[in-house]
Coordinates of C-alpha atoms in Angstrom, one line a residue:
X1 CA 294.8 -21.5 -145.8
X2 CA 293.5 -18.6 -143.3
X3 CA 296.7 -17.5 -142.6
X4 CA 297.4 -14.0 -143.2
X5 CA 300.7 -13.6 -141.5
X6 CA 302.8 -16.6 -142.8
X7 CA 302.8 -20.5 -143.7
X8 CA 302.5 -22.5 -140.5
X9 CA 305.8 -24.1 -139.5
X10 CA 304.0 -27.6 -138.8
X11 CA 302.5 -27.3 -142.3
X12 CA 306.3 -27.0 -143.9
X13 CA 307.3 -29.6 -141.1
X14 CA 304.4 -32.2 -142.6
X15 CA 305.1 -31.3 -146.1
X16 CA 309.3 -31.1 -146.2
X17 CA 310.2 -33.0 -143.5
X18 CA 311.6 -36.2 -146.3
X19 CA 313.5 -35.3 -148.9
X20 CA 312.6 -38.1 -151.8
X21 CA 314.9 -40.1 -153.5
X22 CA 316.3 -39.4 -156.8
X23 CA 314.7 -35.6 -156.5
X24 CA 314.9 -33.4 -159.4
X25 CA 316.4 -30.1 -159.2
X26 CA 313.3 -28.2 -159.0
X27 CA 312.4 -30.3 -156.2
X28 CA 315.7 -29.8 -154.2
X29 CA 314.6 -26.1 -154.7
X30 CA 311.7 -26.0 -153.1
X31 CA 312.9 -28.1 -150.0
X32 CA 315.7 -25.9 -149.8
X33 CA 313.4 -22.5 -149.7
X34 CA 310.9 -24.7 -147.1
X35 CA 314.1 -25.6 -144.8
X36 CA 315.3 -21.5 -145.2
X37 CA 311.5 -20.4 -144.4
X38 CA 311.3 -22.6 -141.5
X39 CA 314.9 -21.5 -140.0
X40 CA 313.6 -17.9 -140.2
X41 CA 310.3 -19.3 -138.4
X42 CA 312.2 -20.7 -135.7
X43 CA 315.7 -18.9 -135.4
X44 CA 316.5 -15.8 -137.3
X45 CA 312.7 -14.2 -137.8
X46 CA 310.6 -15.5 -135.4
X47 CA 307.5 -13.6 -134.3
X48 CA 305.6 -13.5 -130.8
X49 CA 303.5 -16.2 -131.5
X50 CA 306.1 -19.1 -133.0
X51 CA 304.0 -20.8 -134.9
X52 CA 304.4 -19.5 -138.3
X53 CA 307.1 -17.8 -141.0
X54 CA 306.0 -14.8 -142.4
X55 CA 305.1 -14.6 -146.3
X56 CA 307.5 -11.7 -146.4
X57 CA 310.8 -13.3 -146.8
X58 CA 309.6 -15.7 -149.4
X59 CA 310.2 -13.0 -152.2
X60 CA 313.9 -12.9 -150.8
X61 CA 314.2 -16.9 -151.5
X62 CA 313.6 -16.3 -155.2
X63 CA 316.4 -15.8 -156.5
X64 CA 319.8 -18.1 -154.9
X65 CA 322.3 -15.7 -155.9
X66 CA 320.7 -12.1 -155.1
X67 CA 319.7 -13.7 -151.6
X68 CA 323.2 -13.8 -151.1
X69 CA 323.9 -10.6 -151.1
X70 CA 321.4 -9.7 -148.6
X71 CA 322.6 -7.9 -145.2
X72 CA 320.7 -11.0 -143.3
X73 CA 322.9 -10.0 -140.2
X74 CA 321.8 -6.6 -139.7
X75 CA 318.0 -7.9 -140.7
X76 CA 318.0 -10.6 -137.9
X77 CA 319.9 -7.2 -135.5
X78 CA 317.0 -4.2 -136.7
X79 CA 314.4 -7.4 -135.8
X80 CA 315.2 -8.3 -132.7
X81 CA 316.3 -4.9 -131.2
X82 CA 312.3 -4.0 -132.6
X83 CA 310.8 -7.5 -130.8
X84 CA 312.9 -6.1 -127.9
X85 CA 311.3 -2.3 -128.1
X86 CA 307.5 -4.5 -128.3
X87 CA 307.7 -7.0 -125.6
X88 CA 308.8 -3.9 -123.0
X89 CA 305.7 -3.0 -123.6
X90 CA 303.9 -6.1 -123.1
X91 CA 302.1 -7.2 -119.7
X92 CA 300.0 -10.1 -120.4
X93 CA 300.6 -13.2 -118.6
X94 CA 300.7 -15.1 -122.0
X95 CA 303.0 -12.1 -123.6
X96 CA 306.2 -13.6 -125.3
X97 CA 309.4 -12.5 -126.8
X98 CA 310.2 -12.6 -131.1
X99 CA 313.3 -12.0 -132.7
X100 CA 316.4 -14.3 -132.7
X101 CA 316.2 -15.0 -129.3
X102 CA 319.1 -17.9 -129.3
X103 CA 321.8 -14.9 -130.4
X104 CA 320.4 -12.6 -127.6
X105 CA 321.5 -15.9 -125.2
X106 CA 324.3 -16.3 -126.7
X107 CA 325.2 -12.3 -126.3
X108 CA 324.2 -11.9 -122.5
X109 CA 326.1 -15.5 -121.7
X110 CA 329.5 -14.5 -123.3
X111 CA 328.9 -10.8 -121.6
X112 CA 326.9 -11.2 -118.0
X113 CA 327.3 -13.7 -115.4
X114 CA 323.6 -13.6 -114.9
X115 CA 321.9 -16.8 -116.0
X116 CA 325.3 -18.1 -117.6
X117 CA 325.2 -22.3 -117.6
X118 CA 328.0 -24.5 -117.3
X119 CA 329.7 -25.2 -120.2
X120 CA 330.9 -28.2 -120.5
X121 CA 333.0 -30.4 -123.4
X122 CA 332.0 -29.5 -127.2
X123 CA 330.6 -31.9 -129.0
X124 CA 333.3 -33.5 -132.1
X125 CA 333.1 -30.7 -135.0
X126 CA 332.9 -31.9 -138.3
X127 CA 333.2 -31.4 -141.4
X128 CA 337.2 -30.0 -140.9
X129 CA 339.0 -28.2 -144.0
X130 CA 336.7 -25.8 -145.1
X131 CA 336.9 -22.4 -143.6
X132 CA 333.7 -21.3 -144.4
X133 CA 332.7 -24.4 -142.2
X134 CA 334.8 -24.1 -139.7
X135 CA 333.1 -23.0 -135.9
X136 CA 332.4 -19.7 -135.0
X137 CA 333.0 -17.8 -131.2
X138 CA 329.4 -19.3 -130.2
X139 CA 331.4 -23.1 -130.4
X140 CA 332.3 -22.6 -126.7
X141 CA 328.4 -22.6 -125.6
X142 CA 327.2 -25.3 -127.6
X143 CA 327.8 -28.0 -124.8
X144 CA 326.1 -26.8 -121.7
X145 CA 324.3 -27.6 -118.5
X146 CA 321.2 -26.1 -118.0
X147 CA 320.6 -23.1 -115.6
X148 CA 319.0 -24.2 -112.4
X149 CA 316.1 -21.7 -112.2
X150 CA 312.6 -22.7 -111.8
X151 CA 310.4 -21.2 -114.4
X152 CA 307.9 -19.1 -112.2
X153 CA 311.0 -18.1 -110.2
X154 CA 313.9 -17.1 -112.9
X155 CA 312.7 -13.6 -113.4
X156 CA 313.0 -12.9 -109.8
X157 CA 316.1 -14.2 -109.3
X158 CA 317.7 -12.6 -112.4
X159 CA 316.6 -9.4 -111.4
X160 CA 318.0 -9.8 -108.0
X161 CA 321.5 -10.6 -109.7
X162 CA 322.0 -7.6 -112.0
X163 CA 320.8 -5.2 -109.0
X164 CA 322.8 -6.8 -106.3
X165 CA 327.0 -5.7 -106.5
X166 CA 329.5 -8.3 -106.8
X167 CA 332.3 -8.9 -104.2
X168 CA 335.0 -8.2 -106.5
X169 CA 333.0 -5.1 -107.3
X170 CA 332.9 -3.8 -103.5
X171 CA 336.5 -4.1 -103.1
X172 CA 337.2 -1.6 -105.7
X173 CA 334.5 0.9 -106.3
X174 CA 333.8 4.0 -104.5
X175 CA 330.4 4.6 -102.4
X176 CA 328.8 6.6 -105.7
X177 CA 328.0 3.2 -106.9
X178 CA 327.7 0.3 -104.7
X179 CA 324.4 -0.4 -104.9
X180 CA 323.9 0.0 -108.2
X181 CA 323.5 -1.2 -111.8
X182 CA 326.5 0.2 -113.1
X183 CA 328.7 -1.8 -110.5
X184 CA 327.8 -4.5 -112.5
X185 CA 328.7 -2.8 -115.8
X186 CA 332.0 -2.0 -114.2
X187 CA 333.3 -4.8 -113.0
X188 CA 331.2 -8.0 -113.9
X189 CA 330.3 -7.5 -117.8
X190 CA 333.3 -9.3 -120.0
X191 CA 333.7 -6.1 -122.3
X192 CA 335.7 -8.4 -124.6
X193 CA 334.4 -12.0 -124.5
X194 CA 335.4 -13.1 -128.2
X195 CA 339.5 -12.6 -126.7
X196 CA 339.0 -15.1 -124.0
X197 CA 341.1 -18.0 -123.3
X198 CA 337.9 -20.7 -124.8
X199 CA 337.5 -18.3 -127.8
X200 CA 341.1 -18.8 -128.3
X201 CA 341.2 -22.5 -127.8
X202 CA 338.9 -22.7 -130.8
X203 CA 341.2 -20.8 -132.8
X204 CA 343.9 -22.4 -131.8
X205 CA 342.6 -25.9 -132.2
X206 CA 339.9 -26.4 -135.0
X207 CA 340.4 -22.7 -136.3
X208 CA 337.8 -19.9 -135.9
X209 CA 335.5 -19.0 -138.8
X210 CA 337.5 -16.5 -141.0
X211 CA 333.1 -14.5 -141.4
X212 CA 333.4 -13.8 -137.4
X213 CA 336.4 -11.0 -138.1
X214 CA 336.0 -10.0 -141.9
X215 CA 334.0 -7.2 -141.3
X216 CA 335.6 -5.7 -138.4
X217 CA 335.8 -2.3 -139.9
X218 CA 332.4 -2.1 -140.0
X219 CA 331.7 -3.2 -136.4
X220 CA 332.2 0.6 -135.5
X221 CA 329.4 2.4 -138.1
X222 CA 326.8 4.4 -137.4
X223 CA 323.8 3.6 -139.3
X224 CA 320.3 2.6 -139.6
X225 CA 319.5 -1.4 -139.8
X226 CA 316.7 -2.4 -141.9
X227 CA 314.4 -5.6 -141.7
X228 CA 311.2 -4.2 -144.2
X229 CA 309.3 -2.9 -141.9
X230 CA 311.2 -2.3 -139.1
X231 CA 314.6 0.3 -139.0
X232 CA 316.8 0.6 -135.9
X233 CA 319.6 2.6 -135.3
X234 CA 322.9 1.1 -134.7
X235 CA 324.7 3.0 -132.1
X236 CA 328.1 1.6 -131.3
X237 CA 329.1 5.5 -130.0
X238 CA 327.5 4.2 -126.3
X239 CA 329.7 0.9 -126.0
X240 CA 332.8 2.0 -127.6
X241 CA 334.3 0.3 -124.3
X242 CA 333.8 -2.9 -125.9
X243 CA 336.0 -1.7 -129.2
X244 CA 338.9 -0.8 -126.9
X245 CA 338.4 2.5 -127.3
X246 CA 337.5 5.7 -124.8
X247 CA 333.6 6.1 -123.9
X248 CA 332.7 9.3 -124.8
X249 CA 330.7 11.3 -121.4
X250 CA 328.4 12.2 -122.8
X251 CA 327.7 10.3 -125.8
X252 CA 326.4 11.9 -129.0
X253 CA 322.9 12.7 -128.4
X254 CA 321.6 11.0 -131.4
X255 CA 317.9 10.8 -132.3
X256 CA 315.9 7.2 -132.8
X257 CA 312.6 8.7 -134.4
X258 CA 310.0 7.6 -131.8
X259 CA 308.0 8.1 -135.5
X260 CA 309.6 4.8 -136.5
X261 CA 309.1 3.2 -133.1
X262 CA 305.3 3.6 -134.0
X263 CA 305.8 2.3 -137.4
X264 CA 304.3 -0.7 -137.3
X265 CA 303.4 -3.7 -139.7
X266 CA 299.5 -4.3 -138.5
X267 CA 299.0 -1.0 -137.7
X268 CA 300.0 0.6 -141.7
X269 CA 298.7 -2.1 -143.7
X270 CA 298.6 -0.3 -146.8
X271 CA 302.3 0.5 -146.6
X272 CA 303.6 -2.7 -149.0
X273 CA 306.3 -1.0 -150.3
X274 CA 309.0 -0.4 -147.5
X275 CA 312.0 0.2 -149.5
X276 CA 310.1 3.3 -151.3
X277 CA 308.6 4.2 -147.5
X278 CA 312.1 4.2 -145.7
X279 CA 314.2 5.2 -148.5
X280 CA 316.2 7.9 -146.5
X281 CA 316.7 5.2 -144.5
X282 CA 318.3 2.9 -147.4
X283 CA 320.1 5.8 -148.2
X284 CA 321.8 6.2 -145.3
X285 CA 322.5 3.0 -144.9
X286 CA 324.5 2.9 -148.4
X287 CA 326.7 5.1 -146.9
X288 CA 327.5 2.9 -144.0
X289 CA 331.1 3.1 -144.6
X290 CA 331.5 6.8 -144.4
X291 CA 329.9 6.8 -141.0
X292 CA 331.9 4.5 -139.1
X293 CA 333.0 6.1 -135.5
X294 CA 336.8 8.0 -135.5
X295 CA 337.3 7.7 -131.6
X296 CA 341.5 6.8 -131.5
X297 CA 341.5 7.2 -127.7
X298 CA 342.1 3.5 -126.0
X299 CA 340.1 3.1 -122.7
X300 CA 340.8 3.9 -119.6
X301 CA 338.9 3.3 -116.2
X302 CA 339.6 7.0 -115.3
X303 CA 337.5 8.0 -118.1
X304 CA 335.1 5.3 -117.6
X305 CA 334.6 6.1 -114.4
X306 CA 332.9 9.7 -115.4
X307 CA 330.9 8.3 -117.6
X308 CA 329.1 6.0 -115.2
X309 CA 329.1 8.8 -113.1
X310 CA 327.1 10.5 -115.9
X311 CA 325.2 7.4 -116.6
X312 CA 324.2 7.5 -112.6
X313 CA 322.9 10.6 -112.3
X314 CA 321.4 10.5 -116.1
X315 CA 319.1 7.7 -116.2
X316 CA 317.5 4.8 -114.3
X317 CA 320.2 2.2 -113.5
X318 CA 318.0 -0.3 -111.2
X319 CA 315.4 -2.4 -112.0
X320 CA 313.2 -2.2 -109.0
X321 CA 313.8 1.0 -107.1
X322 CA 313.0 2.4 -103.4
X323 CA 310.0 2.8 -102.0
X324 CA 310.1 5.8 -100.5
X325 CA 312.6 8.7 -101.2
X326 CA 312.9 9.9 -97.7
X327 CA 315.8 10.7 -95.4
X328 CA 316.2 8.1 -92.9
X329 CA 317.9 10.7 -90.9
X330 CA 314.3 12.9 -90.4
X331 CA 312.0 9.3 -89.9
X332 CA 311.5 8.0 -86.7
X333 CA 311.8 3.8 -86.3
X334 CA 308.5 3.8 -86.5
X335 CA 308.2 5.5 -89.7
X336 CA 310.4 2.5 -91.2
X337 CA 308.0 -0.5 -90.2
X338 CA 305.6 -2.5 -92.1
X339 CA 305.8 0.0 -95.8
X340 CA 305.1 -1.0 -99.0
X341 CA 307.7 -3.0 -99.4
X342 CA 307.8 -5.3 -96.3
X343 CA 304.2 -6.1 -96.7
X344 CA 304.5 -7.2 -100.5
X345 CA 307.4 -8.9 -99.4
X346 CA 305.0 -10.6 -96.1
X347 CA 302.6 -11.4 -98.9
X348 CA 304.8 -12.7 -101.4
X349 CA 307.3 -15.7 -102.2
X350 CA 310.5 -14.4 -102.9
X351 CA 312.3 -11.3 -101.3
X352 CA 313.4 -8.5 -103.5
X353 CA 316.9 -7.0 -102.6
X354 CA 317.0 -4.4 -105.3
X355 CA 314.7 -1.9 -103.5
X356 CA 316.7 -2.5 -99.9
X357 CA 319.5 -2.0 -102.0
X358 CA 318.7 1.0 -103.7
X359 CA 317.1 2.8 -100.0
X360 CA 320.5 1.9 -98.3
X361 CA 322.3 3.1 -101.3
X362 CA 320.2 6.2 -101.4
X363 CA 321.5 6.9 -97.8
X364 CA 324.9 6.1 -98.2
X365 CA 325.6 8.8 -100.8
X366 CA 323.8 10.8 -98.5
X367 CA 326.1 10.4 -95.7
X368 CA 328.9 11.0 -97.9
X369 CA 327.8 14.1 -98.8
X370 CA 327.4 15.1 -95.7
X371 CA 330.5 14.4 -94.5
X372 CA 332.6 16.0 -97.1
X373 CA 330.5 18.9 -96.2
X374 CA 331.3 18.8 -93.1
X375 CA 335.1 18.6 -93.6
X376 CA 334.9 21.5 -96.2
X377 CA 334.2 23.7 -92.9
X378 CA 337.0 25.9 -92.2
X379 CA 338.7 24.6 -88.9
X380 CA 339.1 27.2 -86.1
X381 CA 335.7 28.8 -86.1
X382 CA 333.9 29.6 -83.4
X383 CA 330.7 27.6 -84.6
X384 CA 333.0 24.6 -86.2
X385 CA 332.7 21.6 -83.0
X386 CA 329.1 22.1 -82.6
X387 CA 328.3 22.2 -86.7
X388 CA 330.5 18.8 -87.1
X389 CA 328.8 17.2 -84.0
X390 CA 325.3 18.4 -85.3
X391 CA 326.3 16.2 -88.4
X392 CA 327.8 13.4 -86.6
X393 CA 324.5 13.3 -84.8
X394 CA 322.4 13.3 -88.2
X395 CA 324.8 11.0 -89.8
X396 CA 324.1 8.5 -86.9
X397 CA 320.8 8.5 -87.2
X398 CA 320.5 7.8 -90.3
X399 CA 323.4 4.8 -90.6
X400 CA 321.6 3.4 -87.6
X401 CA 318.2 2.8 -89.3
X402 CA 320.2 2.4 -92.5
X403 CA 322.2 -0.8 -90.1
X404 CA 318.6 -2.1 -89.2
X405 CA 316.9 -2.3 -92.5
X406 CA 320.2 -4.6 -93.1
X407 CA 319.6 -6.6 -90.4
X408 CA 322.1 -5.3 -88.1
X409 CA 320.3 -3.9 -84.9
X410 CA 322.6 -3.1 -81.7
X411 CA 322.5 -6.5 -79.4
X412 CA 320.6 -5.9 -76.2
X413 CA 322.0 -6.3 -72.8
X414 CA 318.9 -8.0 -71.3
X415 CA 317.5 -11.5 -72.9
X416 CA 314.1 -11.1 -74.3
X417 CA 313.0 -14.3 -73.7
X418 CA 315.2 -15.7 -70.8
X419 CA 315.3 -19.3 -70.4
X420 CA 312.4 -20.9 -67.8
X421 CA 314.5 -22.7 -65.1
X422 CA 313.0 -25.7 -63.3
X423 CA 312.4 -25.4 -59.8
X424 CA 315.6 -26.9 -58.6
X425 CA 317.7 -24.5 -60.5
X426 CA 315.7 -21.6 -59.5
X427 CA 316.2 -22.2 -55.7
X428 CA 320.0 -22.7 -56.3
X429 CA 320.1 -19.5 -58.3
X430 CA 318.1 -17.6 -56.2
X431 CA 320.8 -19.2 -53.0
X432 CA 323.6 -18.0 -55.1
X433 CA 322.7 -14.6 -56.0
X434 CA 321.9 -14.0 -52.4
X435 CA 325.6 -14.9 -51.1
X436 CA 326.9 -13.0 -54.0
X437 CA 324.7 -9.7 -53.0
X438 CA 325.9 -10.7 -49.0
X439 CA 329.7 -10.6 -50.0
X440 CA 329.3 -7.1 -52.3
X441 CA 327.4 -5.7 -49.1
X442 CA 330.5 -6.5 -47.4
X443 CA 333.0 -5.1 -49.7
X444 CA 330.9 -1.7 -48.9
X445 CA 332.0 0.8 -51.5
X446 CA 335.3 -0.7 -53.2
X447 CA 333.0 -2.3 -55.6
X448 CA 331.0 0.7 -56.7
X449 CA 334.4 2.8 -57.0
X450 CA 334.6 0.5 -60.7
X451 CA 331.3 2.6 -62.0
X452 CA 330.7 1.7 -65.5
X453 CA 333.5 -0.2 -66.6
X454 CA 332.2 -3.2 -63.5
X455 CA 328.7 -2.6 -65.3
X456 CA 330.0 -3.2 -68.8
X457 CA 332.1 -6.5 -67.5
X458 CA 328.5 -7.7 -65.7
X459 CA 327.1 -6.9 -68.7
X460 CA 328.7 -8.7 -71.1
X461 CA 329.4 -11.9 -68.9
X462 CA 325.6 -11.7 -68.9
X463 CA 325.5 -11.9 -72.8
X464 CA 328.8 -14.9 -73.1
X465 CA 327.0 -16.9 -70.8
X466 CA 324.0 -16.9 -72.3
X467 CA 325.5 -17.4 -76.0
X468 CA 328.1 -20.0 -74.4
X469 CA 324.5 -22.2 -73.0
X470 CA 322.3 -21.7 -76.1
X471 CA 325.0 -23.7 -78.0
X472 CA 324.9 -26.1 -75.9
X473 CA 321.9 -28.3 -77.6
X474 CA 324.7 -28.8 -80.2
X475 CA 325.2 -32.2 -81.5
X476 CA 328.9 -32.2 -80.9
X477 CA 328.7 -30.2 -78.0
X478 CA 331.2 -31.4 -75.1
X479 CA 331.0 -30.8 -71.3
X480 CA 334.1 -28.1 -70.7
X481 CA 336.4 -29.2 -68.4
X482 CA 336.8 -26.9 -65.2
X483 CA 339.6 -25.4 -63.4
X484 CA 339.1 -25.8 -59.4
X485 CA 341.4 -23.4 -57.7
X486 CA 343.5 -26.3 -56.3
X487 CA 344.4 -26.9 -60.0
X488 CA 346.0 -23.5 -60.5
X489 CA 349.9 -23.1 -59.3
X490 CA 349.9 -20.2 -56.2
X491 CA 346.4 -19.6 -56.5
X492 CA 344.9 -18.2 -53.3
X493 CA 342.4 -20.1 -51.2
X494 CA 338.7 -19.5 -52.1
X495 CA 336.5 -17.8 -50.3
X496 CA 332.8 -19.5 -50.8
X497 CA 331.7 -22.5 -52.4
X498 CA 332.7 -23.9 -56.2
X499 CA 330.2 -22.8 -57.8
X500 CA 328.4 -25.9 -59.9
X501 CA 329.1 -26.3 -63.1
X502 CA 325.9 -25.0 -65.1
X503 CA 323.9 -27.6 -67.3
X504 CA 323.7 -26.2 -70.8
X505 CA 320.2 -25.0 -72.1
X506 CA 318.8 -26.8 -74.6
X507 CA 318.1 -24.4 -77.7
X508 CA 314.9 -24.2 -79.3
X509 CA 314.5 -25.6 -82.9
X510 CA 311.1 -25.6 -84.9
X511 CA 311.4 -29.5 -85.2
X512 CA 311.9 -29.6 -81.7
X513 CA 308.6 -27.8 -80.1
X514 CA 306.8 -26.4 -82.8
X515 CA 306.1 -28.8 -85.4
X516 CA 304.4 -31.4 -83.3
X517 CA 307.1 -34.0 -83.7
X518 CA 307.1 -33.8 -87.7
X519 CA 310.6 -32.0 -87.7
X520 CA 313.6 -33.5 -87.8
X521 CA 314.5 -33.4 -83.7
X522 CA 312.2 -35.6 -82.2
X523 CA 309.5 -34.6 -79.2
X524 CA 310.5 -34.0 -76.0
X525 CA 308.1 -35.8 -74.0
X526 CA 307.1 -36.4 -70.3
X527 CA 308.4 -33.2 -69.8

């Protein structure tokens, strides 16, 4: 009662929850229609809100024997892929998702390592015997552990996934497509998950379900799918990868209607007949079998390679995108400091890789260009050495701030922050250094005949001792032993003092100095 768009589930939940004892047949009719109503409530048909089954159906459930001969596969398909088409559109914090939702899980588990669980051992199957009965490819996910993603996180995290590459992926792919979406379509998406080994298991062992290959002739047509209202085009021309066959570059250009995009059922009320208002649709779909695809060419990566190279350059193929478009070869440093991106990502929770990802990727295609432009140069001109350094020049520029958005800045060769020294050691030091700059004076100019290589050794003894003391606050950090001279066979006599073996500098830790003795390393006091 007040419910225009269906009955409410709880209502057929109260009602038909017990079946009575000794029911008549009429009975057993009606709790079988309430049980079908509320399975398309909650599985097959459900809507954005989930709380009711729509009236529309019910004529369906009228008659037992024409119901069966209802498409209800490619129904539940054309409702879904419209629920899909909707909630894209949808920004409310309280928006939701309709459709058969449990088969989309199913789909992007046994396809994308994104969000797949842990599956774990199947739960006993009965009844055996029956083939009709018998478990279907969706068996092998119907134990599993649940994803560990916290709800106000998941998206995030998903969407990090599918536009971060894979390590298999970078091992393999060319520099076109590292950071990109179709990396993942190229070497992470199981293109044929119903021939694994667990698919196979199940038809080895209890048998597979004779429905999941009896219409395998019709997994390749072209055709409309129809669910009253709503008609969506199935278009197995884009993924004939998954069919074994050769992806066509470029796919038929085949046209959706945006017309029957905006067809919707709140918006024409007074359309009540569908099958009169889409009956070029129902047509074509009568005809299913005369349209199924006629592609004999088996796959091959070559080919699939062009057509992700046509994807690439044809569409958007990551979720969250740059922020800025600009060469990093004509920004200064400056330029690349606190932008869009690093303060949302200051002001946030969680970091998002896709747009570093896509601004490095950007960059790296750049540089490849330029470098194959630069070796297409004919060699032996006059202008050729100072055109290829000119792009050597640009080219590091640009991988250098490209290296430092990643993190990787060029190591200094002075501390920032050198250690404080207590008095002691400073006087000892300060003694040391000045023998040391008495004996160079000494030498006169055989030292400075080394130049820069003697400034590079200084230089990076400065840098190993430093690293070698900041790990020394380690907890299984051990006193080194040291070599005197006298320990050494035919070493000659020293000419000043041993120098004392230096005390390792404790290294800072939040829990240490910062927290106020809350951390985990406890205060340091009386110092």
């Amino acid at each position: 009662r007040g419910r225009s768009a269906g009955v409410p589930l709880s209502w057929l939940r109260a009602r038909f929850n017990t079946f009575p004892v000794g029911a008549d047949e009429v009975t057993v009719t009606y709790h079988a229609r309430a049980w079908v109503m509320h399975m398309f409530g909650t599985v097959l048909f459900p809507d954005a809100t989930g709380d009711c089954a729509s009236w529309m159906y019910l004529p369906c459930l009228m008659d037992w024997d024409a119901a069966g001969q209802f498409s209800w596969g490619s129904a539940v398909l054309a409702f879904l892929y419209r629920q899909l088409c909707s909630a894209c559109r949808r920004y409310k914090a309280s928006s939701s998702l309709g459709g058969c939702v449990f088969l989309l899980q199913l789909w992007m588990w046994s396809r994308l390592p994104v969000g797949r669980p842990r599956v774990r051992e199947p739960q006993p199957w009965t009844p055996e015997g029956v083939l009709e009965q018998l478990p279907t490819a969706a068996y092998v996910w119907e134990h599993v552990g649940a994803p560990y993603a916290e709800t106000g996180r998941a998206y995030v995290e998903f969407r990090n996934e599918l536009d971060a590459p894979t390590p298999s992926s970078l091992s393999h792919h060319s520099f076109q497509s590292i950071f990109s979406l179709v990396v993942i379509f190229h070497f992470a998406v199981n293109w044929w998950p119903y021939s694994d080994e667990d698919v196979a298991a199940v038809e080895n062992g209890l048998g597979l379900n004779p429905l999941c290959r009896r219409d395998t002739t019709l997994w390749t047509m072209r055709c409309p799918l129809i669910c009253f209202y709503a008609v969506e085009y199935h278009l197995p021309i884009r993924v004939m990868r998954q069919f074994g066959r050769k992806q066509p570059s470029p796919p038929d250009a085949v046209s959706t209607s945006i017309e029957l995009h905006k067809f919707d059922r709140s918006k024409q009320k007074k359309v009540t007949d569908f099958a009169h208002h889409h009956r070029a649709y129902l047509d074509e779909w009568r005809r299913f079998e005369d349209n199924c695809e006629r592609i004999h060419a088996m796959h091959r990566d070559s080919s699939f390679r062009r057509y992700l190279e046509w994807y690439q350059s044809s569409t958007r193929y990551r979720l969250r995108q740059t922020w800025t478009d600009r060469d990093y070869a004509d920004m200064e440093s400056s330029e690349d400091e606190n932008t869009p991106y690093d303060v949302a990502t200051r002001q946030g929770t969680q970091v998002e890789i896709g747009p570093v990802l896509d601004r490095v990727g950007r960059d790296i295609r750049r540089s490849v260009n330029d470098i194959s432009n630069a070796m297409s140069f004919p060699a032996g001109q006059p202008d050729g050495e100072s055109r290829l350094r000119a792009a050597m020049e640009r080219l590091q520029r640009r991988l250098r701030r490209v290296a430092a958005r990643c993190g990787c800045r060029a190591q200094t060769l002075q501390d920032v922050a050198p250690p404080v020294l207590s008095p002691e050691r400073s006087r000892a030091s300060g003694g040391s250094r000045s023998r040391a700059s008495g004996g160079s004076r000494s030498r006169g100019r055989a030292s400075s005949s080394r130049g820069a290589s003697s400034s590079r050794t200084r230089s990076r003894a400065r840098d190993s001792s430093f690293s070698d003391a900041s790990d020394g606050n380690d907890n299984d950090y051990e006193e080194p032993d040291v070599i005197g001279p006298s320990q050494l066979e035919d070493a000659p006599g020293s000419s000043q003092a041993t120098q004392r073996t230096r005390r390792p500098v404790e290294r800072y830790t939040p829990g240490t100095y910062a927290l106020g003795n809350k951390g985990r390393g406890k205060g340091k006091r009386g110092r």
